Short mmCIF file of N, CA, C and O in Angstrom, two decimals:
data_model
loop_
_atom_site.label_atom_id
_atom_site.label_comp_id
_atom_site.label_asym_id
_atom_site.label_seq_id
_atom_site.Cartn_x
_atom_site.Cartn_y
_atom_site.Cartn_z
N ALA M 1 -17.86 -30.00 11.09
CA ALA M 1 -18.28 -30.60 10.07
C ALA M 1 -16.40 -30.92 9.51
O ALA M 1 -15.68 -30.94 10.07
N GLY M 2 -16.86 -32.02 8.36
CA GLY M 2 -15.34 -32.43 8.10
C GLY M 2 -14.78 -33.77 8.92
O GLY M 2 -13.95 -34.33 8.20
N LEU M 3 -15.66 -34.54 9.58
CA LEU M 3 -15.16 -35.31 10.44
C LEU M 3 -15.14 -36.63 9.66
O LEU M 3 -14.05 -36.97 9.25
N SER M 4 -15.59 -36.65 8.82
CA SER M 4 -15.47 -37.77 7.85
C SER M 4 -14.45 -37.70 6.79
O SER M 4 -13.71 -38.95 6.49
N GLU M 5 -13.91 -36.70 6.23
CA GLU M 5 -12.78 -36.29 5.69
C GLU M 5 -11.56 -36.37 6.64
O GLU M 5 -10.79 -37.12 6.09
N LEU M 6 -11.98 -35.85 7.86
CA LEU M 6 -10.58 -36.40 8.80
C LEU M 6 -10.20 -37.76 8.97
O LEU M 6 -9.20 -38.12 8.83
N LEU M 7 -11.25 -38.66 9.10
CA LEU M 7 -11.07 -40.26 9.43
C LEU M 7 -10.47 -40.71 8.33
O LEU M 7 -10.14 -41.98 8.48
N GLU M 8 -10.70 -40.32 6.91
CA GLU M 8 -9.96 -41.21 5.79
C GLU M 8 -8.39 -40.57 5.24
O GLU M 8 -7.77 -41.35 4.93
N GLN M 9 -8.21 -39.40 6.41
CA GLN M 9 -6.57 -39.39 6.82
C GLN M 9 -5.63 -40.11 7.31
O GLN M 9 -6.09 -40.75 8.70
N ASP M 10 -4.83 -40.44 6.86
CA ASP M 10 -3.49 -41.42 7.45
C ASP M 10 -3.15 -40.89 9.05
O ASP M 10 -3.13 -41.67 10.07
N SER M 11 -3.35 -39.27 9.31
CA SER M 11 -2.83 -38.90 10.48
C SER M 11 -4.10 -38.49 11.39
O SER M 11 -4.24 -37.86 12.41
N ALA M 12 -5.38 -39.20 11.29
CA ALA M 12 -6.80 -39.20 11.61
C ALA M 12 -6.64 -39.15 13.34
O ALA M 12 -6.73 -38.51 14.18
N LEU M 13 -5.98 -40.33 13.58
CA LEU M 13 -5.61 -40.74 15.12
C LEU M 13 -4.91 -39.94 15.62
O LEU M 13 -5.38 -39.42 16.89
N GLN M 14 -3.79 -39.44 15.38
CA GLN M 14 -2.80 -38.49 15.83
C GLN M 14 -3.61 -37.21 16.08
O GLN M 14 -3.35 -36.22 17.13
N VAL M 15 -4.63 -36.53 14.97
CA VAL M 15 -5.19 -35.40 15.14
C VAL M 15 -6.25 -35.52 15.93
O VAL M 15 -6.41 -34.33 17.21
N LEU M 16 -6.53 -36.57 15.92
CA LEU M 16 -8.13 -36.45 17.28
C LEU M 16 -7.44 -36.66 18.72
O LEU M 16 -7.94 -35.97 19.59
N ARG M 17 -6.16 -37.67 19.03
CA ARG M 17 -5.39 -37.37 19.97
C ARG M 17 -5.12 -35.67 20.26
O ARG M 17 -5.33 -35.52 21.75
N GLU M 18 -4.61 -35.29 19.75
CA GLU M 18 -4.16 -33.54 20.10
C GLU M 18 -5.61 -32.80 20.07
O GLU M 18 -5.18 -31.95 21.15
N ILE M 19 -6.01 -33.10 19.27
CA ILE M 19 -7.30 -32.39 19.79
C ILE M 19 -8.02 -32.45 21.06
O ILE M 19 -8.42 -31.53 22.06
N SER M 20 -8.42 -33.69 21.01
CA SER M 20 -8.57 -33.97 22.88
C SER M 20 -7.83 -33.60 23.81
O SER M 20 -8.43 -33.56 24.66
N ALA M 21 -6.96 -33.89 23.93
CA ALA M 21 -5.73 -33.62 24.82
C ALA M 21 -5.83 -32.13 24.87
O ALA M 21 -6.12 -31.61 25.99
N LEU M 22 -6.25 -31.32 24.45
CA LEU M 22 -6.11 -30.02 24.14
C LEU M 22 -7.47 -29.80 24.75
O LEU M 22 -8.23 -28.80 25.88
N LEU M 23 -8.72 -30.09 24.55
CA LEU M 23 -10.15 -29.96 25.06
C LEU M 23 -10.22 -30.37 26.76
O LEU M 23 -10.48 -29.70 27.63
N GLU M 24 -9.36 -31.33 26.92
CA GLU M 24 -9.11 -31.96 28.17
C GLU M 24 -8.66 -31.12 29.17
O GLU M 24 -8.89 -30.51 30.33
N SER M 25 -7.83 -30.27 28.59
CA SER M 25 -6.79 -29.41 29.63
C SER M 25 -7.04 -27.98 28.92
O SER M 25 -6.07 -27.24 29.17
N ARG M 26 -8.24 -27.78 28.70
CA ARG M 26 -8.44 -26.27 27.97
C ARG M 26 -8.09 -24.95 28.80
O ARG M 26 -7.64 -23.94 28.15
N GLU M 27 -8.33 -25.43 29.99
CA GLU M 27 -8.08 -24.23 30.97
C GLU M 27 -7.07 -23.41 31.41
O GLU M 27 -6.67 -22.58 31.42
N ASN M 28 -5.91 -24.48 30.92
CA ASN M 28 -4.36 -24.71 30.89
C ASN M 28 -3.77 -23.59 29.92
O ASN M 28 -3.20 -23.10 30.08
N TYR M 29 -4.78 -23.73 28.56
CA TYR M 29 -4.07 -23.39 27.69
C TYR M 29 -4.80 -21.61 27.25
O TYR M 29 -4.78 -21.32 26.29
N LEU M 30 -5.91 -21.51 27.58
CA LEU M 30 -7.11 -20.88 27.09
C LEU M 30 -6.62 -19.46 26.94
O LEU M 30 -6.81 -18.63 26.11
N ALA M 31 -6.10 -18.56 28.01
CA ALA M 31 -5.55 -17.55 28.24
C ALA M 31 -4.21 -17.24 26.74
O ALA M 31 -4.59 -16.41 26.11
N GLN M 32 -3.52 -18.43 26.84
CA GLN M 32 -2.35 -18.53 25.94
C GLN M 32 -3.06 -18.36 24.54
O GLN M 32 -2.56 -17.55 23.82
N LEU M 33 -3.96 -18.91 23.82
CA LEU M 33 -4.45 -18.83 22.90
C LEU M 33 -5.36 -17.90 22.73
O LEU M 33 -5.52 -17.10 21.74
N ALA M 34 -6.16 -17.07 23.45
CA ALA M 34 -6.70 -15.71 23.33
C ALA M 34 -5.59 -14.39 22.66
O ALA M 34 -6.04 -14.10 22.35
N GLU M 35 -4.36 -14.72 23.81
CA GLU M 35 -3.68 -14.06 23.60
C GLU M 35 -2.95 -13.97 21.88
O GLU M 35 -2.26 -12.75 21.37
N GLN M 36 -2.56 -15.12 21.35
CA GLN M 36 -2.27 -15.40 19.92
C GLN M 36 -3.37 -14.91 19.13
O GLN M 36 -3.23 -14.38 17.95
N GLY M 37 -4.87 -15.03 19.31
CA GLY M 37 -5.45 -14.60 18.22
C GLY M 37 -6.09 -13.29 18.54
O GLY M 37 -6.98 -12.54 17.79
N ARG M 38 -5.41 -12.15 19.33
CA ARG M 38 -5.85 -11.07 19.54
C ARG M 38 -6.41 -10.01 18.61
O ARG M 38 -6.89 -9.67 18.57
N GLU M 39 -4.93 -10.03 17.92
CA GLU M 39 -4.89 -8.71 17.06
C GLU M 39 -5.56 -9.23 15.54
O GLU M 39 -6.13 -8.23 14.96
N GLN M 40 -5.33 -10.32 15.02
CA GLN M 40 -6.24 -10.93 13.99
C GLN M 40 -6.11 -12.61 14.06
O GLN M 40 -5.83 -12.77 14.98
N THR M 41 -6.90 -12.88 13.21
CA THR M 41 -7.23 -14.39 13.01
C THR M 41 -5.42 -15.06 12.61
O THR M 41 -4.82 -14.31 11.52
N THR M 42 -5.23 -15.57 13.62
CA THR M 42 -3.94 -16.94 13.32
C THR M 42 -3.94 -18.04 13.01
O THR M 42 -4.69 -18.88 13.81
N VAL M 43 -3.20 -18.52 12.49
CA VAL M 43 -2.77 -20.17 11.71
C VAL M 43 -1.74 -20.42 12.54
O VAL M 43 -0.50 -19.98 12.46
N PHE M 44 -1.77 -21.61 13.04
CA PHE M 44 -0.55 -22.38 13.55
C PHE M 44 -0.67 -24.20 13.04
O PHE M 44 -1.91 -24.50 13.35
N ILE M 45 0.52 -24.33 12.11
CA ILE M 45 0.48 -25.27 11.33
C ILE M 45 1.43 -26.18 11.83
O ILE M 45 2.58 -25.78 12.07
N GLY M 46 0.65 -27.50 12.34
CA GLY M 46 1.42 -28.45 13.02
C GLY M 46 2.26 -28.10 14.42
O GLY M 46 1.91 -27.38 15.28
N GLU M 47 3.57 -27.85 14.27
CA GLU M 47 4.85 -27.56 15.28
C GLU M 47 4.84 -26.32 15.38
O GLU M 47 5.86 -25.23 16.27
N GLU M 48 4.24 -25.40 14.55
CA GLU M 48 4.43 -23.71 14.76
C GLU M 48 3.51 -23.21 16.13
O GLU M 48 3.60 -22.30 16.11
N ASN M 49 2.39 -24.04 16.62
CA ASN M 49 2.06 -23.66 17.65
C ASN M 49 2.54 -23.49 18.79
O ASN M 49 3.23 -24.43 19.29
N PRO M 50 2.62 -22.17 19.43
CA PRO M 50 3.83 -21.64 20.61
C PRO M 50 3.01 -22.41 22.01
O PRO M 50 4.05 -22.58 23.25
N VAL M 51 1.86 -22.77 21.75
CA VAL M 51 0.95 -22.98 23.01
C VAL M 51 0.88 -24.40 23.26
O VAL M 51 0.79 -24.56 24.50
N PHE M 52 1.04 -25.09 22.75
CA PHE M 52 0.48 -26.39 22.63
C PHE M 52 0.90 -27.47 21.82
O PHE M 52 0.91 -27.08 20.22
N PRO M 53 1.61 -28.70 21.98
CA PRO M 53 2.18 -29.39 21.15
C PRO M 53 1.64 -29.99 20.12
O PRO M 53 0.62 -31.15 20.77
N THR M 54 1.44 -29.87 18.70
CA THR M 54 0.37 -30.53 17.81
C THR M 54 0.99 -31.04 16.60
O THR M 54 0.69 -29.91 15.49
N PRO M 55 1.84 -31.59 16.53
CA PRO M 55 2.30 -31.80 15.43
C PRO M 55 1.98 -32.01 14.47
O PRO M 55 1.86 -32.14 13.06
N HIS M 56 0.38 -32.61 14.34
CA HIS M 56 -0.20 -33.38 13.19
C HIS M 56 -1.44 -32.28 13.02
O HIS M 56 -2.39 -32.22 12.23
N THR M 57 -1.74 -31.42 13.98
CA THR M 57 -2.97 -30.13 13.95
C THR M 57 -2.66 -29.03 13.64
O THR M 57 -1.42 -28.63 13.60
N THR M 58 -3.75 -28.30 12.88
CA THR M 58 -3.92 -27.15 12.54
C THR M 58 -4.39 -26.51 13.33
O THR M 58 -5.42 -26.49 13.64
N PHE M 59 -4.13 -25.29 14.04
CA PHE M 59 -5.56 -24.49 14.95
C PHE M 59 -5.01 -22.98 14.44
O PHE M 59 -4.36 -22.27 13.74
N ILE M 60 -6.60 -22.52 14.15
CA ILE M 60 -6.64 -21.45 13.56
C ILE M 60 -7.41 -20.66 14.58
O ILE M 60 -8.70 -21.33 15.03
N ILE M 61 -7.11 -19.10 15.66
CA ILE M 61 -7.82 -18.94 16.45
C ILE M 61 -7.85 -17.49 16.00
O ILE M 61 -7.11 -16.35 15.81
N ARG M 62 -8.83 -17.13 16.86
CA ARG M 62 -9.31 -15.38 16.71
C ARG M 62 -9.75 -15.11 17.88
O ARG M 62 -10.50 -16.42 18.58
N THR M 63 -9.51 -13.77 18.21
CA THR M 63 -10.11 -13.60 19.81
C THR M 63 -11.35 -12.08 19.54
O THR M 63 -10.82 -11.78 18.74
N ILE M 64 -12.05 -12.68 20.24
CA ILE M 64 -13.43 -11.58 20.37
C ILE M 64 -13.28 -10.49 21.45
O ILE M 64 -13.90 -11.00 22.38
N PRO M 65 -13.02 -9.49 21.49
CA PRO M 65 -13.29 -8.67 22.72
C PRO M 65 -14.54 -8.35 22.97
O PRO M 65 -15.59 -8.14 22.08
N ARG M 66 -14.97 -8.04 24.16
CA ARG M 66 -16.48 -8.07 24.53
C ARG M 66 -16.17 -7.11 25.53
O ARG M 66 -15.32 -6.82 26.18
N GLN M 67 -17.25 -6.41 26.12
CA GLN M 67 -17.32 -5.74 27.05
C GLN M 67 -16.52 -6.05 28.50
O GLN M 67 -15.40 -5.14 28.83
N ARG M 68 -16.97 -6.80 29.04
CA ARG M 68 -16.27 -7.84 30.21
C ARG M 68 -15.45 -8.46 30.20
O ARG M 68 -14.51 -9.09 31.41
N ASP M 69 -15.29 -9.37 28.94
CA ASP M 69 -14.57 -10.64 28.65
C ASP M 69 -14.22 -10.50 27.54
O ASP M 69 -14.26 -9.64 26.55
N GLN M 70 -13.80 -11.75 27.21
CA GLN M 70 -13.16 -11.83 25.48
C GLN M 70 -13.84 -13.51 24.88
O GLN M 70 -14.19 -14.43 25.93
N VAL M 71 -14.19 -13.63 23.92
CA VAL M 71 -14.66 -15.25 23.55
C VAL M 71 -13.58 -15.48 22.54
O VAL M 71 -12.87 -14.94 21.83
N VAL M 72 -12.74 -16.76 22.58
CA VAL M 72 -11.80 -17.26 21.94
C VAL M 72 -12.16 -18.17 20.92
O VAL M 72 -13.13 -19.21 21.35
N LEU M 73 -12.31 -18.03 19.61
CA LEU M 73 -12.49 -18.93 18.82
C LEU M 73 -11.56 -19.78 18.32
O LEU M 73 -10.82 -19.37 17.90
N VAL M 74 -11.63 -21.33 18.10
CA VAL M 74 -10.51 -22.28 17.84
C VAL M 74 -11.08 -23.36 16.93
O VAL M 74 -11.89 -24.15 17.46
N LEU M 75 -10.74 -22.98 15.86
CA LEU M 75 -10.81 -24.01 15.01
C LEU M 75 -9.77 -24.80 14.67
O LEU M 75 -8.72 -24.29 14.34
N ALA M 76 -9.97 -26.30 15.00
CA ALA M 76 -8.88 -27.38 14.75
C ALA M 76 -9.22 -28.22 13.63
O ALA M 76 -10.40 -28.84 13.68
N GLY M 77 -8.12 -28.69 12.86
CA GLY M 77 -8.27 -30.37 12.27
C GLY M 77 -6.86 -30.32 11.35
O GLY M 77 -5.69 -29.93 12.18
N PRO M 78 -6.64 -31.03 10.68
CA PRO M 78 -5.54 -31.69 9.98
C PRO M 78 -4.70 -30.68 9.78
O PRO M 78 -5.39 -29.56 9.05
N LYS M 79 -3.67 -30.99 9.30
CA LYS M 79 -2.54 -29.65 8.68
C LYS M 79 -2.91 -29.67 7.02
O LYS M 79 -2.77 -28.70 6.54
N ARG M 80 -3.18 -30.73 6.50
CA ARG M 80 -3.89 -30.47 5.32
C ARG M 80 -5.53 -30.63 5.05
O ARG M 80 -6.23 -31.07 5.03
N MET M 81 -5.64 -29.07 5.37
CA MET M 81 -7.14 -28.28 5.65
C MET M 81 -7.34 -27.46 4.49
O MET M 81 -6.31 -27.29 3.73
N ALA M 82 -8.33 -27.00 4.19
CA ALA M 82 -8.73 -25.84 3.22
C ALA M 82 -8.39 -24.56 4.43
O ALA M 82 -9.52 -24.06 4.62
N TYR M 83 -7.39 -23.76 4.10
CA TYR M 83 -6.95 -23.02 4.82
C TYR M 83 -7.70 -21.52 4.61
O TYR M 83 -8.55 -20.60 5.51
N GLN M 84 -7.87 -21.15 3.44
CA GLN M 84 -8.39 -20.34 3.17
C GLN M 84 -9.88 -20.56 3.29
O GLN M 84 -10.96 -19.33 4.18
N ARG M 85 -10.87 -21.55 2.88
CA ARG M 85 -12.22 -21.38 3.19
C ARG M 85 -12.48 -21.32 5.22
O ARG M 85 -13.12 -20.63 5.50
N ASN M 86 -11.34 -22.29 5.69
CA ASN M 86 -11.95 -22.03 7.02
C ASN M 86 -11.45 -20.58 7.44
O ASN M 86 -11.89 -20.42 8.84
N VAL M 87 -10.40 -20.15 6.98
CA VAL M 87 -10.11 -18.58 7.70
C VAL M 87 -11.07 -17.81 7.46
O VAL M 87 -11.83 -17.11 8.64
N ALA M 88 -11.78 -17.70 6.28
CA ALA M 88 -12.68 -16.93 6.26
C ALA M 88 -14.13 -17.14 6.83
O ALA M 88 -14.64 -16.34 7.61
N LEU M 89 -14.21 -18.43 6.76
CA LEU M 89 -15.37 -19.18 8.13
C LEU M 89 -15.33 -18.58 9.01
O LEU M 89 -16.26 -17.73 10.01
N LEU M 90 -14.05 -18.55 10.17
CA LEU M 90 -13.93 -18.57 11.37
C LEU M 90 -14.24 -16.72 11.46
O LEU M 90 -14.63 -16.27 12.49
N ASN M 91 -13.68 -16.01 10.42
CA ASN M 91 -13.77 -14.61 10.12
C ASN M 91 -15.52 -14.10 10.28
O ASN M 91 -15.50 -13.07 10.87
N ASP M 92 -16.13 -15.04 9.56
CA ASP M 92 -17.86 -14.61 9.49
C ASP M 92 -18.16 -14.83 10.94
O ASP M 92 -18.87 -13.99 11.12
N VAL M 93 -17.80 -15.74 11.42
CA VAL M 93 -18.48 -16.12 12.57
C VAL M 93 -18.02 -15.18 13.70
O VAL M 93 -18.99 -14.37 14.36
N ALA M 94 -16.70 -14.73 13.74
CA ALA M 94 -16.24 -13.62 14.67
C ALA M 94 -17.02 -12.21 14.42
O ALA M 94 -17.68 -12.12 15.13
N ASP M 95 -17.48 -12.06 13.11
CA ASP M 95 -17.93 -10.78 12.70
C ASP M 95 -19.35 -10.60 12.93
O ASP M 95 -19.81 -9.82 13.39
N ILE M 96 -19.95 -11.94 12.58
CA ILE M 96 -21.55 -12.05 13.20
C ILE M 96 -21.42 -11.64 14.78
O ILE M 96 -22.56 -11.13 15.34
N MET M 97 -20.50 -12.38 15.43
CA MET M 97 -20.66 -12.33 16.77
C MET M 97 -20.53 -10.76 17.69
O MET M 97 -20.84 -10.06 18.52
N MET M 98 -19.65 -10.14 16.77
CA MET M 98 -19.04 -8.62 17.34
C MET M 98 -20.40 -7.72 16.61
O MET M 98 -20.40 -7.06 17.65
N GLN M 99 -21.21 -8.00 15.73
CA GLN M 99 -22.02 -7.29 15.45
C GLN M 99 -23.28 -7.25 16.34
O GLN M 99 -24.05 -6.50 16.88
N ARG M 100 -23.31 -8.77 17.09
CA ARG M 100 -24.43 -9.20 17.89
C ARG M 100 -24.07 -8.56 19.46
O ARG M 100 -25.01 -7.82 19.96
N ALA M 101 -22.77 -8.34 19.57
CA ALA M 101 -22.53 -7.75 21.11
C ALA M 101 -22.88 -6.22 21.23
O ALA M 101 -22.44 -5.53 21.80
N LEU M 102 -23.04 -5.32 19.89
CA LEU M 102 -23.03 -4.03 20.07
C LEU M 102 -23.96 -3.53 20.48
O LEU M 102 -25.58 -4.41 19.90
#
């Protein structure tokens, strides 16, 4: 959701490049991202991201523990996003997934 809004921003190409690079190399970063979101939903804005260089992109991360493994939810988008709405959305998805895992 929000792709049309993203494409209207000046930094859209950089954001798409950063997200694409992460997706292409996700196996290299998945464990580190999972650790960052383990305790609570975590937001990294631009260069705050300690795992993957993303000067134009925000990552919102939440890790859901499961019996044998874990699920890592990552919401990625431009630095100018609706943070409250997106954190709430990610938390809602995590809550639903945890309830279904019981």
